[in-house]
CSV table of C-alpha atoms in Angstrom, one decimal:
chain,number,residue,atom,x,y,z
A,439,MET,CA,0.0,0.0,0.0
A,440,ASN,CA,1.5,3.4,-1.1
A,441,ALA,CA,1.8,6.5,1.1
A,442,MET,CA,-1.1,8.2,-0.6
A,443,SER,CA,-3.5,5.2,0.0
A,444,LYS,CA,-2.5,5.1,3.6
A,445,ALA,CA,-3.1,8.8,4.0
A,446,VAL,CA,-6.5,8.5,2.4
A,447,ILE,CA,-7.5,5.6,4.6
A,448,THR,CA,-6.3,7.4,7.7
A,449,LEU,CA,-7.9,10.6,6.8
A,450,THR,CA,-11.2,8.9,5.8
A,451,SER,CA,-11.3,7.0,9.1
A,452,PHE,CA,-11.0,10.2,11.1
A,453,THR,CA,-13.3,12.2,8.8
A,454,PHE,CA,-15.9,9.5,8.9
A,455,LEU,CA,-15.8,9.5,12.7
A,456,GLU,CA,-16.0,13.3,12.8
A,457,ARG,CA,-18.9,13.4,10.3
A,458,THR,CA,-20.7,10.6,12.1
A,459,LEU,CA,-20.5,12.7,15.3
A,460,GLY,CA,-21.6,15.8,13.4
A,461,PHE,CA,-24.4,13.8,11.9
A,462,LEU,CA,-25.6,12.5,15.2
A,463,PHE,CA,-25.2,16.1,16.6
A,464,LYS,CA,-27.4,17.4,13.8
A,465,ILE,CA,-30.1,14.8,14.7
A,466,TYR,CA,-29.9,16.0,18.3
A,467,LEU,CA,-30.1,19.7,17.2
A,468,SER,CA,-33.1,19.0,14.8
A,469,ARG,CA,-35.0,17.4,17.7
A,470,GLU,CA,-34.1,20.2,20.2
A,471,ILE,CA,-34.7,23.3,18.0
A,472,GLY,CA,-37.1,21.8,15.4
A,473,ALA,CA,-37.3,22.3,11.6
A,474,VAL,CA,-38.0,26.1,11.9
A,475,GLY,CA,-35.0,26.6,14.2
A,476,MET,CA,-32.8,24.5,11.8
A,477,GLY,CA,-34.0,26.8,9.0
A,478,ILE,CA,-33.1,30.0,10.9
A,479,TYR,CA,-29.7,28.5,12.0
A,480,SER,CA,-29.0,27.2,8.4
A,481,VAL,CA,-29.5,30.7,7.0
A,482,ALA,CA,-27.2,32.3,9.7
A,483,LEU,CA,-24.6,29.5,9.1
A,484,SER,CA,-24.6,30.1,5.4
A,485,PHE,CA,-23.7,33.8,5.9
A,486,PHE,CA,-21.1,32.9,8.5
A,487,PHE,CA,-19.5,30.5,6.1
A,488,VAL,CA,-19.1,33.3,3.6
A,489,LEU,CA,-17.1,35.2,6.2
A,490,LEU,CA,-15.2,32.0,7.2
A,491,THR,CA,-14.2,31.2,3.6
A,492,LEU,CA,-12.3,34.5,3.4
A,493,LEU,CA,-10.0,33.1,6.1
A,494,THR,CA,-9.9,29.3,5.6
A,495,SER,CA,-9.7,28.9,1.8
A,496,GLY,CA,-7.0,30.6,-0.2
A,497,ILE,CA,-4.3,31.3,2.4
A,498,PRO,CA,-4.1,27.8,4.0
A,499,LEU,CA,-4.2,26.2,0.6
A,500,VAL,CA,-1.2,28.3,-0.6
A,501,VAL,CA,0.6,27.7,2.6
A,502,SER,CA,0.2,24.0,2.1
A,503,LYS,CA,1.4,24.1,-1.5
A,504,LYS,CA,4.4,26.2,-0.6
A,505,THR,CA,5.3,23.9,2.3
A,506,ALA,CA,5.0,20.9,0.0
A,507,THR,CA,7.3,22.3,-2.7
A,508,ASP,CA,9.8,24.1,-0.4
A,509,GLY,CA,9.7,23.2,3.3
A,510,SER,CA,12.5,25.6,4.2
A,511,THR,CA,10.1,28.6,3.8
A,512,SER,CA,7.2,27.1,5.9
A,513,SER,CA,8.0,29.1,9.1
A,514,LYS,CA,8.1,32.4,7.2
A,515,VAL,CA,5.0,31.6,5.2
A,516,CYS,CA,3.1,30.6,8.4
A,517,SER,CA,4.0,33.9,10.0
A,518,ALA,CA,2.8,35.8,7.0
A,519,ALA,CA,-0.4,33.8,7.0
A,520,LEU,CA,-1.0,34.5,10.7
A,521,ILE,CA,-0.7,38.2,10.1
A,522,LEU,CA,-3.0,38.3,7.1
A,523,GLU,CA,-5.5,36.0,8.7
A,524,LEU,CA,-5.8,38.2,11.9
A,525,ILE,CA,-6.0,41.4,9.9
A,526,VAL,CA,-8.8,40.1,7.7
A,527,ALA,CA,-10.6,38.5,10.7
A,528,PHE,CA,-10.7,41.7,12.8
A,529,SER,CA,-11.6,43.8,9.7
A,530,VAL,CA,-14.5,41.5,8.8
A,531,CYS,CA,-15.8,41.4,12.4
A,532,LEU,CA,-15.7,45.2,12.6
A,533,ILE,CA,-17.6,45.6,9.3
A,534,VAL,CA,-20.3,43.1,10.3
A,535,VAL,CA,-20.9,44.8,13.7
A,536,ILE,CA,-21.1,48.3,12.2
A,537,PHE,CA,-23.5,47.2,9.4
A,538,ASN,CA,-25.4,44.5,11.2
A,539,LYS,CA,-28.8,46.2,10.7
A,540,PRO,CA,-28.7,46.5,6.9
A,541,ILE,CA,-27.2,43.0,6.6
A,542,GLY,CA,-29.8,41.6,9.0
A,543,SER,CA,-32.6,43.1,6.8
A,544,LEU,CA,-31.6,40.6,4.1
A,545,PHE,CA,-32.5,37.6,6.2
A,546,ALA,CA,-36.1,36.3,6.2
A,547,GLU,CA,-35.9,35.9,10.0
A,548,PRO,CA,-34.2,38.7,12.1
A,549,GLN,CA,-32.9,36.1,14.6
A,550,SER,CA,-30.5,34.8,12.0
A,551,MET,CA,-28.4,38.0,12.3
A,552,THR,CA,-28.2,37.6,16.1
A,553,LEU,CA,-26.7,34.1,15.6
A,554,VAL,CA,-24.1,35.6,13.2
A,555,LEU,CA,-23.0,38.2,15.8
A,556,ILE,CA,-22.6,35.4,18.4
A,557,MET,CA,-20.4,33.4,16.0
A,558,LEU,CA,-18.1,36.4,15.0
A,559,PRO,CA,-15.3,35.6,17.5
A,560,ALA,CA,-15.0,32.2,15.8
A,561,LEU,CA,-13.5,34.0,12.8
A,562,VAL,CA,-10.5,35.2,14.7
A,563,PHE,CA,-9.9,31.7,16.1
A,564,SER,CA,-10.4,30.1,12.7
A,565,GLY,CA,-7.8,32.5,11.2
A,566,VAL,CA,-5.1,31.3,13.7
A,567,TYR,CA,-6.2,27.7,13.1
A,568,SER,CA,-6.0,27.8,9.3
A,569,ALA,CA,-2.5,29.3,9.3
A,570,PHE,CA,-1.0,26.5,11.4
A,571,ARG,CA,-3.1,23.9,9.6
A,572,GLY,CA,-1.7,25.0,6.2
A,573,VAL,CA,1.8,24.0,7.3
A,574,LEU,CA,0.7,20.6,8.8
A,575,TRP,CA,-1.2,20.0,5.6
A,576,GLY,CA,1.7,20.8,3.3
A,577,GLU,CA,4.0,18.5,5.4
A,578,LYS,CA,1.4,15.8,4.9
A,579,LYS,CA,0.7,15.5,8.6
A,580,PHE,CA,-2.8,14.3,7.8
A,581,THR,CA,-3.2,12.5,11.1
A,582,SER,CA,-2.5,15.7,13.1
A,583,VAL,CA,-4.9,17.7,11.0
A,584,SER,CA,-7.6,15.0,11.4
A,585,VAL,CA,-7.1,14.8,15.1
A,586,VAL,CA,-7.6,18.6,15.5
A,587,GLU,CA,-10.8,18.5,13.4
A,588,LEU,CA,-12.1,15.6,15.5
A,589,ILE,CA,-11.3,17.6,18.7
A,590,GLU,CA,-13.2,20.6,17.3
A,591,GLN,CA,-16.2,18.4,16.6
A,592,ILE,CA,-16.2,16.9,20.1
A,593,ALA,CA,-15.7,20.4,21.7
A,594,ARG,CA,-18.7,21.7,19.8
A,595,ILE,CA,-21.0,18.9,20.9
A,596,VAL,CA,-19.9,19.1,24.5
A,597,SER,CA,-20.2,22.9,24.7
A,598,CYS,CA,-23.6,22.8,23.0
A,599,VAL,CA,-25.0,20.3,25.4
A,600,VAL,CA,-23.7,22.3,28.3
A,601,LEU,CA,-24.9,25.6,27.0
A,602,PHE,CA,-28.4,24.1,26.5
A,603,THR,CA,-28.6,23.9,30.3
A,604,VAL,CA,-27.6,27.5,30.7
A,605,PHE,CA,-29.5,29.4,27.9
A,606,ASP,CA,-33.2,29.5,27.5
A,607,ASN,CA,-32.8,30.3,23.8
A,608,LYS,CA,-31.3,27.1,22.4
A,609,THR,CA,-30.7,28.5,19.0
A,610,ASN,CA,-28.3,31.1,20.5
A,611,ALA,CA,-26.6,28.3,22.4
A,612,VAL,CA,-25.9,26.5,19.2
A,613,ALA,CA,-24.3,29.5,17.7
A,614,LEU,CA,-22.1,30.1,20.8
A,615,SER,CA,-21.0,26.5,20.7
A,616,MET,CA,-19.4,27.2,17.3
A,617,THR,CA,-17.3,30.0,18.8
A,618,CYS,CA,-16.2,27.7,21.7
A,619,ALA,CA,-15.3,24.9,19.3
A,620,CYS,CA,-13.2,27.2,17.0
A,621,PHE,CA,-11.2,28.4,20.1
A,622,VAL,CA,-10.4,24.8,21.0
A,623,SER,CA,-9.4,23.8,17.5
A,624,ALA,CA,-7.1,26.9,17.2
A,625,ALA,CA,-5.4,26.1,20.5
A,626,ALA,CA,-5.0,22.4,19.5
A,627,CYS,CA,-3.6,23.2,16.1
A,628,ALA,CA,-1.1,25.7,17.5
A,629,LEU,CA,0.0,23.0,20.0
A,630,PHE,CA,0.6,20.5,17.2
A,631,TYR,CA,2.6,23.1,15.3
A,632,PHE,CA,5.0,24.1,18.1
A,633,CYS,CA,5.3,20.6,19.5
A,634,GLY,CA,6.9,19.6,16.2
A,635,LYS,CA,9.8,22.0,17.0
A,636,ARG,CA,8.5,24.5,14.4
A,637,LYS,CA,9.1,28.2,14.8
A,638,LEU,CA,7.7,31.5,13.4
A,639,LYS,CA,10.2,33.6,11.4
A,640,SER,CA,10.1,37.0,9.8
A,641,PRO,CA,7.3,37.1,7.1
A,642,LYS,CA,8.7,40.0,5.1
A,643,THR,CA,9.6,38.1,2.0
A,644,GLN,CA,6.4,36.0,2.0
A,645,LEU,CA,3.6,38.6,2.5
A,646,LYS,CA,3.3,39.9,-1.0
A,647,PRO,CA,3.6,36.4,-2.8
A,648,LEU,CA,1.1,35.0,-0.3
A,649,ILE,CA,-1.5,37.7,-1.1
A,650,LYS,CA,-1.0,37.5,-4.8
A,651,THR,CA,-1.3,33.7,-5.0
A,652,SER,CA,-4.1,33.3,-2.4
A,653,THR,CA,-6.4,36.0,-3.7
A,654,PRO,CA,-7.8,34.0,-6.8
A,655,ILE,CA,-8.4,30.9,-4.6
A,656,THR,CA,-10.1,33.0,-1.9
A,657,LEU,CA,-12.3,34.7,-4.5
A,658,SER,CA,-13.2,31.3,-5.9
A,659,ARG,CA,-14.0,29.7,-2.6
A,660,THR,CA,-15.8,32.8,-1.3
A,661,THR,CA,-18.0,32.9,-4.4
A,662,SER,CA,-19.0,29.3,-3.5
A,663,SER,CA,-19.9,30.4,0.0
A,664,ILE,CA,-21.7,33.5,-1.2
A,665,ASN,CA,-23.7,31.2,-3.5
A,666,ASN,CA,-24.7,29.0,-0.5
A,667,TYR,CA,-25.8,32.2,1.3
A,668,LEU,CA,-27.8,33.4,-1.7
A,669,ILE,CA,-29.5,29.9,-1.8
A,670,ALA,CA,-30.4,30.4,1.8
A,671,ILE,CA,-32.1,33.7,0.9
A,672,ALA,CA,-33.5,32.9,-2.5
A,673,MET,CA,-35.0,29.5,-1.7
A,674,PRO,CA,-37.3,30.7,1.1
A,675,PHE,CA,-38.2,33.8,-1.0
A,676,LEU,CA,-39.1,31.6,-3.9
A,677,LEU,CA,-41.1,29.3,-1.7
A,678,MET,CA,-43.0,32.3,-0.4
A,679,SER,CA,-43.7,33.4,-3.9
A,680,SER,CA,-45.5,30.1,-4.3
A,681,GLY,CA,-47.9,30.9,-1.5
A,682,LEU,CA,-46.1,29.7,1.7
A,683,ASN,CA,-45.7,32.1,4.7
A,684,THR,CA,-42.4,32.7,6.5
A,685,ASP,CA,-42.6,29.9,9.0
A,686,GLN,CA,-43.7,27.4,6.3
A,687,SER,CA,-40.9,28.4,4.0
A,688,MET,CA,-38.3,28.1,6.8
A,689,TYR,CA,-39.8,24.7,7.7
A,690,VAL,CA,-39.4,23.4,4.1
A,691,PHE,CA,-36.0,24.9,3.7
A,692,GLY,CA,-34.8,23.5,7.1
A,693,SER,CA,-36.2,20.0,6.5
A,694,CYS,CA,-34.7,19.8,3.0
A,695,VAL,CA,-31.5,21.7,3.0
A,696,GLY,CA,-30.8,21.7,6.8
A,697,MET,CA,-31.7,18.0,7.3
A,698,ALA,CA,-31.7,16.0,4.1
A,699,LEU,CA,-28.8,17.4,2.1
A,700,PRO,CA,-26.2,16.8,4.9
A,701,LEU,CA,-27.0,13.1,4.7
A,702,LEU,CA,-25.9,13.1,1.0
A,703,TYR,CA,-22.4,14.3,2.0
A,704,LEU,CA,-21.9,11.6,4.7
A,705,PRO,CA,-21.2,8.6,2.4
A,706,ILE,CA,-18.8,10.5,0.1
A,707,THR,CA,-16.5,11.3,3.0
A,708,VAL,CA,-13.8,9.2,1.4
A,709,VAL,CA,-13.9,11.4,-1.7
A,710,GLY,CA,-13.3,14.5,0.4
A,711,SER,CA,-10.4,12.8,2.0
A,712,LEU,CA,-8.9,11.9,-1.3
A,713,ALA,CA,-9.3,15.5,-2.5
A,714,PHE,CA,-7.6,16.7,0.7
A,715,VAL,CA,-4.6,14.4,0.2
A,716,MET,CA,-4.4,15.0,-3.6
A,717,ILE,CA,-3.8,18.8,-3.4
A,718,PRO,CA,-0.2,18.6,-2.1
A,719,THR,CA,0.7,15.4,-4.0
A,720,LEU,CA,-0.8,16.5,-7.3
A,721,SER,CA,0.7,19.9,-6.9
A,722,GLU,CA,4.1,18.3,-6.4
A,723,ALA,CA,3.7,16.1,-9.5
A,724,TYR,CA,2.7,19.1,-11.6
A,725,ALA,CA,5.6,21.2,-10.3
A,726,ASN,CA,8.0,18.4,-11.2
A,727,GLY,CA,6.5,17.8,-14.6
A,728,ASP,CA,5.7,14.2,-13.8
A,729,LYS,CA,2.9,13.5,-16.4
A,730,LYS,CA,2.6,9.8,-15.6
A,731,SER,CA,1.9,10.5,-11.9
A,732,MET,CA,-0.5,13.2,-12.8
A,733,HIS,CA,-2.5,11.0,-15.2
A,734,ARG,CA,-2.6,8.1,-12.8
A,735,GLN,CA,-3.8,10.3,-9.9
A,736,ILE,CA,-6.4,12.1,-12.0
A,737,GLU,CA,-7.9,9.0,-13.8
A,738,THR,CA,-8.0,7.0,-10.6
A,739,ALA,CA,-9.5,9.7,-8.5
A,740,LEU,CA,-12.3,10.6,-11.0
A,741,SER,CA,-13.3,7.0,-11.4
A,742,PHE,CA,-13.1,6.4,-7.7
A,743,SER,CA,-15.4,9.3,-7.0
A,744,ILE,CA,-18.0,7.9,-9.3
A,745,ILE,CA,-17.8,4.4,-7.9
A,746,VAL,CA,-18.1,5.5,-4.3
A,747,ALA,CA,-21.2,7.6,-5.0
A,748,ALA,CA,-22.8,5.1,-7.4
A,749,VAL,CA,-22.5,2.2,-4.9
A,750,ILE,CA,-24.3,4.2,-2.2
A,751,LEU,CA,-27.0,5.6,-4.6
A,752,PRO,CA,-29.3,2.6,-4.7
A,753,VAL,CA,-29.4,2.5,-0.9
A,754,TYR,CA,-30.5,6.1,-0.7
A,755,LEU,CA,-33.1,5.5,-3.4
A,756,ALA,CA,-34.6,2.6,-1.4
A,757,LEU,CA,-34.1,3.9,2.1
A,758,GLY,CA,-34.3,7.7,1.8
A,759,GLU,CA,-37.8,8.0,3.2
A,760,PRO,CA,-37.4,5.6,6.2
A,761,LEU,CA,-34.0,7.2,7.0
A,762,GLY,CA,-35.4,10.7,7.1
A,763,THR,CA,-38.3,9.6,9.2
A,764,PHE,CA,-36.2,7.6,11.7
A,765,ILE,CA,-33.3,10.0,12.0
A,766,TYR,CA,-35.2,13.4,12.1
A,767,ASN,CA,-38.7,12.2,12.7
A,768,ASN,CA,-39.6,14.2,9.6
A,769,THR,CA,-41.2,12.6,6.6
A,770,ASP,CA,-40.6,15.6,4.4
A,771,ALA,CA,-36.8,15.3,5.0
A,772,GLY,CA,-37.0,11.6,4.1
A,773,LEU,CA,-38.9,12.2,0.9
A,774,PHE,CA,-36.5,14.9,-0.2
A,775,LEU,CA,-33.6,12.7,0.6
A,776,LYS,CA,-35.0,10.0,-1.7
A,777,LYS,CA,-35.6,12.4,-4.5
A,778,ALA,CA,-32.2,14.1,-4.2
A,779,SER,CA,-30.2,10.8,-3.9
A,780,TRP,CA,-29.1,11.0,-7.6
A,781,LEU,CA,-27.1,14.2,-6.6
A,782,LEU,CA,-24.6,11.9,-4.9
A,783,VAL,CA,-22.8,11.2,-8.2
A,784,PRO,CA,-22.4,14.9,-9.4
A,785,LEU,CA,-21.6,16.0,-5.9
A,786,SER,CA,-18.8,13.5,-5.5
A,787,PHE,CA,-17.4,14.1,-9.0
A,788,GLU,CA,-17.4,17.9,-8.8
A,789,ASN,CA,-15.8,17.8,-5.4
A,790,ILE,CA,-12.7,15.9,-6.7
A,791,ALA,CA,-12.6,17.7,-10.1
A,792,SER,CA,-12.6,21.2,-8.6
A,793,SER,CA,-9.8,20.2,-6.2
A,794,MET,CA,-7.7,19.1,-9.2
A,795,LEU,CA,-8.0,22.4,-10.8
A,796,ASN,CA,-6.6,24.1,-7.7
A,797,SER,CA,-3.7,21.6,-7.7
A,798,LEU,CA,-2.9,22.4,-11.3
A,799,ASP,CA,-2.8,26.2,-10.8
A,800,LEU,CA,-6.2,26.6,-12.5
A,801,GLU,CA,-7.9,28.5,-9.7
A,802,LYS,CA,-9.4,31.1,-12.0
A,803,LYS,CA,-10.8,28.4,-14.3
A,804,SER,CA,-12.3,26.7,-11.2
A,805,LEU,CA,-14.0,30.0,-10.3
A,806,ILE,CA,-15.4,30.6,-13.8
A,807,ASN,CA,-16.7,27.0,-14.1
A,808,TYR,CA,-18.4,27.3,-10.7
A,809,LEU,CA,-20.0,30.6,-11.6
A,810,ILE,CA,-21.4,29.2,-14.9
A,811,GLY,CA,-22.9,26.3,-13.0
A,812,ALA,CA,-24.4,28.6,-10.4
A,813,VAL,CA,-25.9,30.9,-13.0
A,814,SER,CA,-27.6,27.9,-14.7
A,815,MET,CA,-29.1,26.9,-11.3
A,816,TYR,CA,-30.6,30.4,-10.7
A,817,ILE,CA,-32.0,30.6,-14.2
A,818,VAL,CA,-33.9,27.4,-13.7
A,819,CYS,CA,-35.1,28.3,-10.2
A,820,PHE,CA,-36.4,31.8,-11.1
A,821,SER,CA,-38.0,30.4,-14.3
A,822,PHE,CA,-40.4,28.7,-11.9
A,823,TYR,CA,-41.2,31.9,-9.9
A,824,SER,CA,-44.7,31.5,-8.2
A,825,ARG,CA,-44.5,27.7,-9.0
A,826,PHE,CA,-41.3,26.9,-7.2
A,827,ASP,CA,-40.8,23.9,-4.9
A,828,MET,CA,-37.8,21.9,-3.6
A,829,ASP,CA,-38.1,19.5,-6.5
A,830,VAL,CA,-37.2,22.4,-8.8
A,831,PHE,CA,-34.3,23.3,-6.5
A,832,MET,CA,-33.0,19.7,-6.6
A,833,THR,CA,-33.0,19.6,-10.4
A,834,ALA,CA,-31.4,23.1,-10.7
A,835,PHE,CA,-28.7,22.2,-8.1
A,836,GLY,CA,-27.9,19.0,-9.9
A,837,LEU,CA,-27.7,20.8,-13.3
A,838,SER,CA,-25.2,23.3,-11.8
A,839,LEU,CA,-23.0,20.5,-10.5
A,840,ILE,CA,-23.0,18.7,-13.9
A,841,VAL,CA,-22.2,21.9,-15.9
A,842,SER,CA,-19.3,22.7,-13.5
A,843,SER,CA,-18.0,19.2,-13.7
A,844,VAL,CA,-18.0,19.0,-17.5
A,845,LEU,CA,-16.2,22.3,-17.7
A,846,ASP,CA,-13.7,21.2,-15.0
A,847,VAL,CA,-12.9,18.0,-17.0
A,848,ILE,CA,-12.4,20.0,-20.2
A,849,ASP,CA,-9.8,22.2,-18.5
A,850,ILE,CA,-8.1,19.4,-16.7
A,851,LYS,CA,-7.7,17.5,-20.0
A,852,ARG,CA,-6.4,20.6,-21.8
A,853,ARG,CA,-3.8,21.0,-19.0
A,854,THR,CA,-2.7,17.4,-18.6
A,855,GLY,CA,-4.0,15.4,-21.6
A,856,PHE,CA,-5.3,12.6,-19.3
A,857,LYS,CA,-7.6,9.8,-20.7
A,858,LEU,CA,-11.4,9.9,-20.1
A,859,THR,CA,-11.3,6.5,-18.5
A,860,PHE,CA,-14.0,7.4,-15.9
A,861,PHE,CA,-16.8,7.0,-18.5
A,862,LYS,CA,-16.6,3.2,-18.3
A,863,PRO,CA,-17.3,3.0,-14.5
A,864,LEU,CA,-19.9,5.7,-14.8
A,865,LEU,CA,-22.0,3.9,-17.4
A,866,ILE,CA,-21.6,0.5,-15.7
A,867,CYS,CA,-22.5,1.9,-12.2
A,868,LEU,CA,-25.6,3.6,-13.7
A,869,ALA,CA,-26.7,0.4,-15.4
A,870,VAL,CA,-26.3,-1.8,-12.2
A,871,GLY,CA,-27.9,0.8,-10.0
A,872,TYR,CA,-31.5,-0.2,-10.9
A,873,PRO,CA,-31.2,-3.9,-9.8
A,874,ALA,CA,-29.3,-2.9,-6.7
A,875,TRP,CA,-32.1,-0.5,-5.9
A,876,LEU,CA,-34.7,-3.2,-6.3
A,877,PHE,CA,-32.7,-5.6,-4.2
A,878,THR,CA,-32.3,-3.1,-1.3
A,879,ASP,CA,-36.0,-2.2,-1.4
A,880,TYR,CA,-36.9,-5.9,-1.3
A,881,VAL,CA,-34.6,-6.7,1.6
A,882,TYR,CA,-36.1,-3.7,3.6
A,883,SER,CA,-39.6,-4.9,2.9
A,884,ILE,CA,-39.2,-8.4,4.2
A,885,ILE,CA,-37.6,-7.6,7.5
A,886,PRO,CA,-39.9,-6.5,10.4
A,887,GLY,CA,-39.0,-3.6,12.6
A,888,THR,CA,-37.7,-0.1,12.3
A,889,VAL,CA,-34.0,0.1,12.8
A,890,ILE,CA,-32.9,-3.4,11.9
A,891,PRO,CA,-34.4,-3.3,8.4
A,892,ILE,CA,-32.6,-0.1,7.6
A,893,ILE,CA,-29.3,-1.4,8.8
A,894,VAL,CA,-29.5,-4.8,7.1
A,895,ALA,CA,-30.9,-3.5,3.8
A,896,GLY,CA,-28.4,-0.7,3.8
A,897,ILE,CA,-25.4,-3.0,4.3
A,898,GLY,CA,-26.8,-5.6,2.0
A,899,GLY,CA,-27.7,-3.1,-0.7
A,900,THR,CA,-24.2,-1.5,-0.6
A,901,CYS,CA,-22.5,-4.9,-0.8
A,902,PHE,CA,-24.8,-6.0,-3.7
A,903,SER,CA,-24.1,-2.8,-5.6
A,904,LEU,CA,-20.4,-3.2,-5.0
A,905,LEU,CA,-20.5,-6.8,-6.2
A,906,LEU,CA,-22.3,-5.9,-9.4
A,907,SER,CA,-19.8,-3.1,-10.1
A,908,ILE,CA,-16.9,-5.6,-9.7
A,909,VAL,CA,-18.6,-8.3,-11.8
A,910,PHE,CA,-19.4,-6.0,-14.7
A,911,GLY,CA,-16.0,-4.3,-14.6
A,912,ALA,CA,-16.5,-0.9,-13.1
A,913,ILE,CA,-13.9,-1.8,-10.5
A,914,ASP,CA,-10.9,-3.3,-12.4
A,915,PHE,CA,-9.8,-5.5,-9.5
A,916,ASP,CA,-7.9,-8.0,-11.6
A,917,VAL,CA,-5.8,-5.4,-13.3
A,918,THR,CA,-5.0,-3.7,-10.0
A,919,VAL,CA,-3.9,-7.1,-8.5
A,920,GLY,CA,-2.0,-7.9,-11.6
A,921,LYS,CA,-0.1,-4.6,-11.5
A,922,THR,CA,0.7,-5.2,-7.9
A,923,ARG,CA,2.1,-8.7,-8.6
A,924,ILE,CA,4.1,-7.4,-11.5
A,925,LYS,CA,5.6,-4.7,-9.2
A,926,LYS,CA,6.4,-7.3,-6.6
A,927,LYS,CA,8.1,-9.5,-9.2
A,928,ARG,CA,10.2,-6.6,-10.4
A,929,ARG,CA,11.3,-5.8,-6.9
A,930,LYS,CA,12.3,-9.4,-6.3
A,931,LYS,CA,14.3,-9.4,-9.5
A,932,ILE,CA,16.1,-6.2,-8.6
A,933,LYS,CA,16.9,-7.5,-5.1
A,934,SER,CA,18.2,-10.8,-6.5
A,935,LYS,CA,20.4,-9.0,-9.0
A,936,LYS,CA,21.8,-6.8,-6.3
A,937,ALA,CA,22.5,-9.9,-4.2
A,938,THR,CA,24.3,-11.7,-7.0
A,939,ALA,CA,26.3,-8.6,-7.8
């Protein structure tokens, strides 16, 4: 097993545990504050993430790339990142506090702005965290980064449960738990940095290059966060144009976007881990002009993202409704989860493709492609003004992911010339998805109970879908094993030659 595979497995294990905890935490929140509360919190969180992206997107990514290519400058780059992060964080906090009333008027529910103000200190802590995290990331200390993120998730859960006993307004307590968790993660990340005998050095030579390189990435990632914020504003507005009142629109938005959509991201955790690991490794291969390594990483990662999503897809199609009902006690969340399950494939694919563009110094292309996809989504949504529902949103969102993914692939191919080998697993997985769906649905129907049928049918459906993918050649297991054996034989021959010599 190579170093990259080990890193992906390690990171996936930690990330899966972290997201499982986050997932259970979201269930707890949904039951404590309800669908309307989740809607109000989701709107506030979407705006907060816009601010957070300014600090945790471009700068740490550039720090990681610079550290991966030239480790001798990591201390200077980290110092420069800390200075920039703190300047931006305090500036953003000041602007939001001064203009909180006009900004708050954009929200459908005024309480959302109160939650944003409570979470503002988390921006400062996140700035400190992301600077140190960038160095650890570039040095491929994936375990350290994963441990810090797990600590943050645990800190958030614990602080939220404690704060629920102190505050009468539980929604405000949820927002304050975010600030507490970010403080803990910043302290933990700084501890990992300095315990590795790393230091901070004069940032004079690194400030300007860091600003110049990180700005396009920050703009790209911030645009994505702004789009999520616009969705949080536009979707309730469009729902109200269809005849719903404020509470009804927040309920629909909260149950669908706040509850159901996060479930779609849980099974593709491994794809996110691969994207995280690939950025420094693919950047290094591109900087060294290693085309074989680039092609291998790109072709394998794209195919892998499709297979992971497609194997889980039949399970969500069959169990979407009972999952939503059991987890959130909300039938609408379950129904939307079932209808939106097909988004797994474009979500997974776009995640890895956009990360590749950043690794290949195509940040501007990534931004343009994302914007084109987002525009297509809004065109579809507003075309159904006064007739809008979440089915329209699901279709429009999927279209935006597909458009962005296609454009990403075109740009990656132009830059590297890789082969479009991912089409084979895509077609096979789509073909075997239907029988796997029927199988999962049948297993669920014949087992009595509530929890056990979901578990058995989910595991059985995933295994059956995976088996069909292997049988029909989506997963080229034999070739992989064959290549491994060839490599082992070559190593043995080399060792024997050295021994005889």
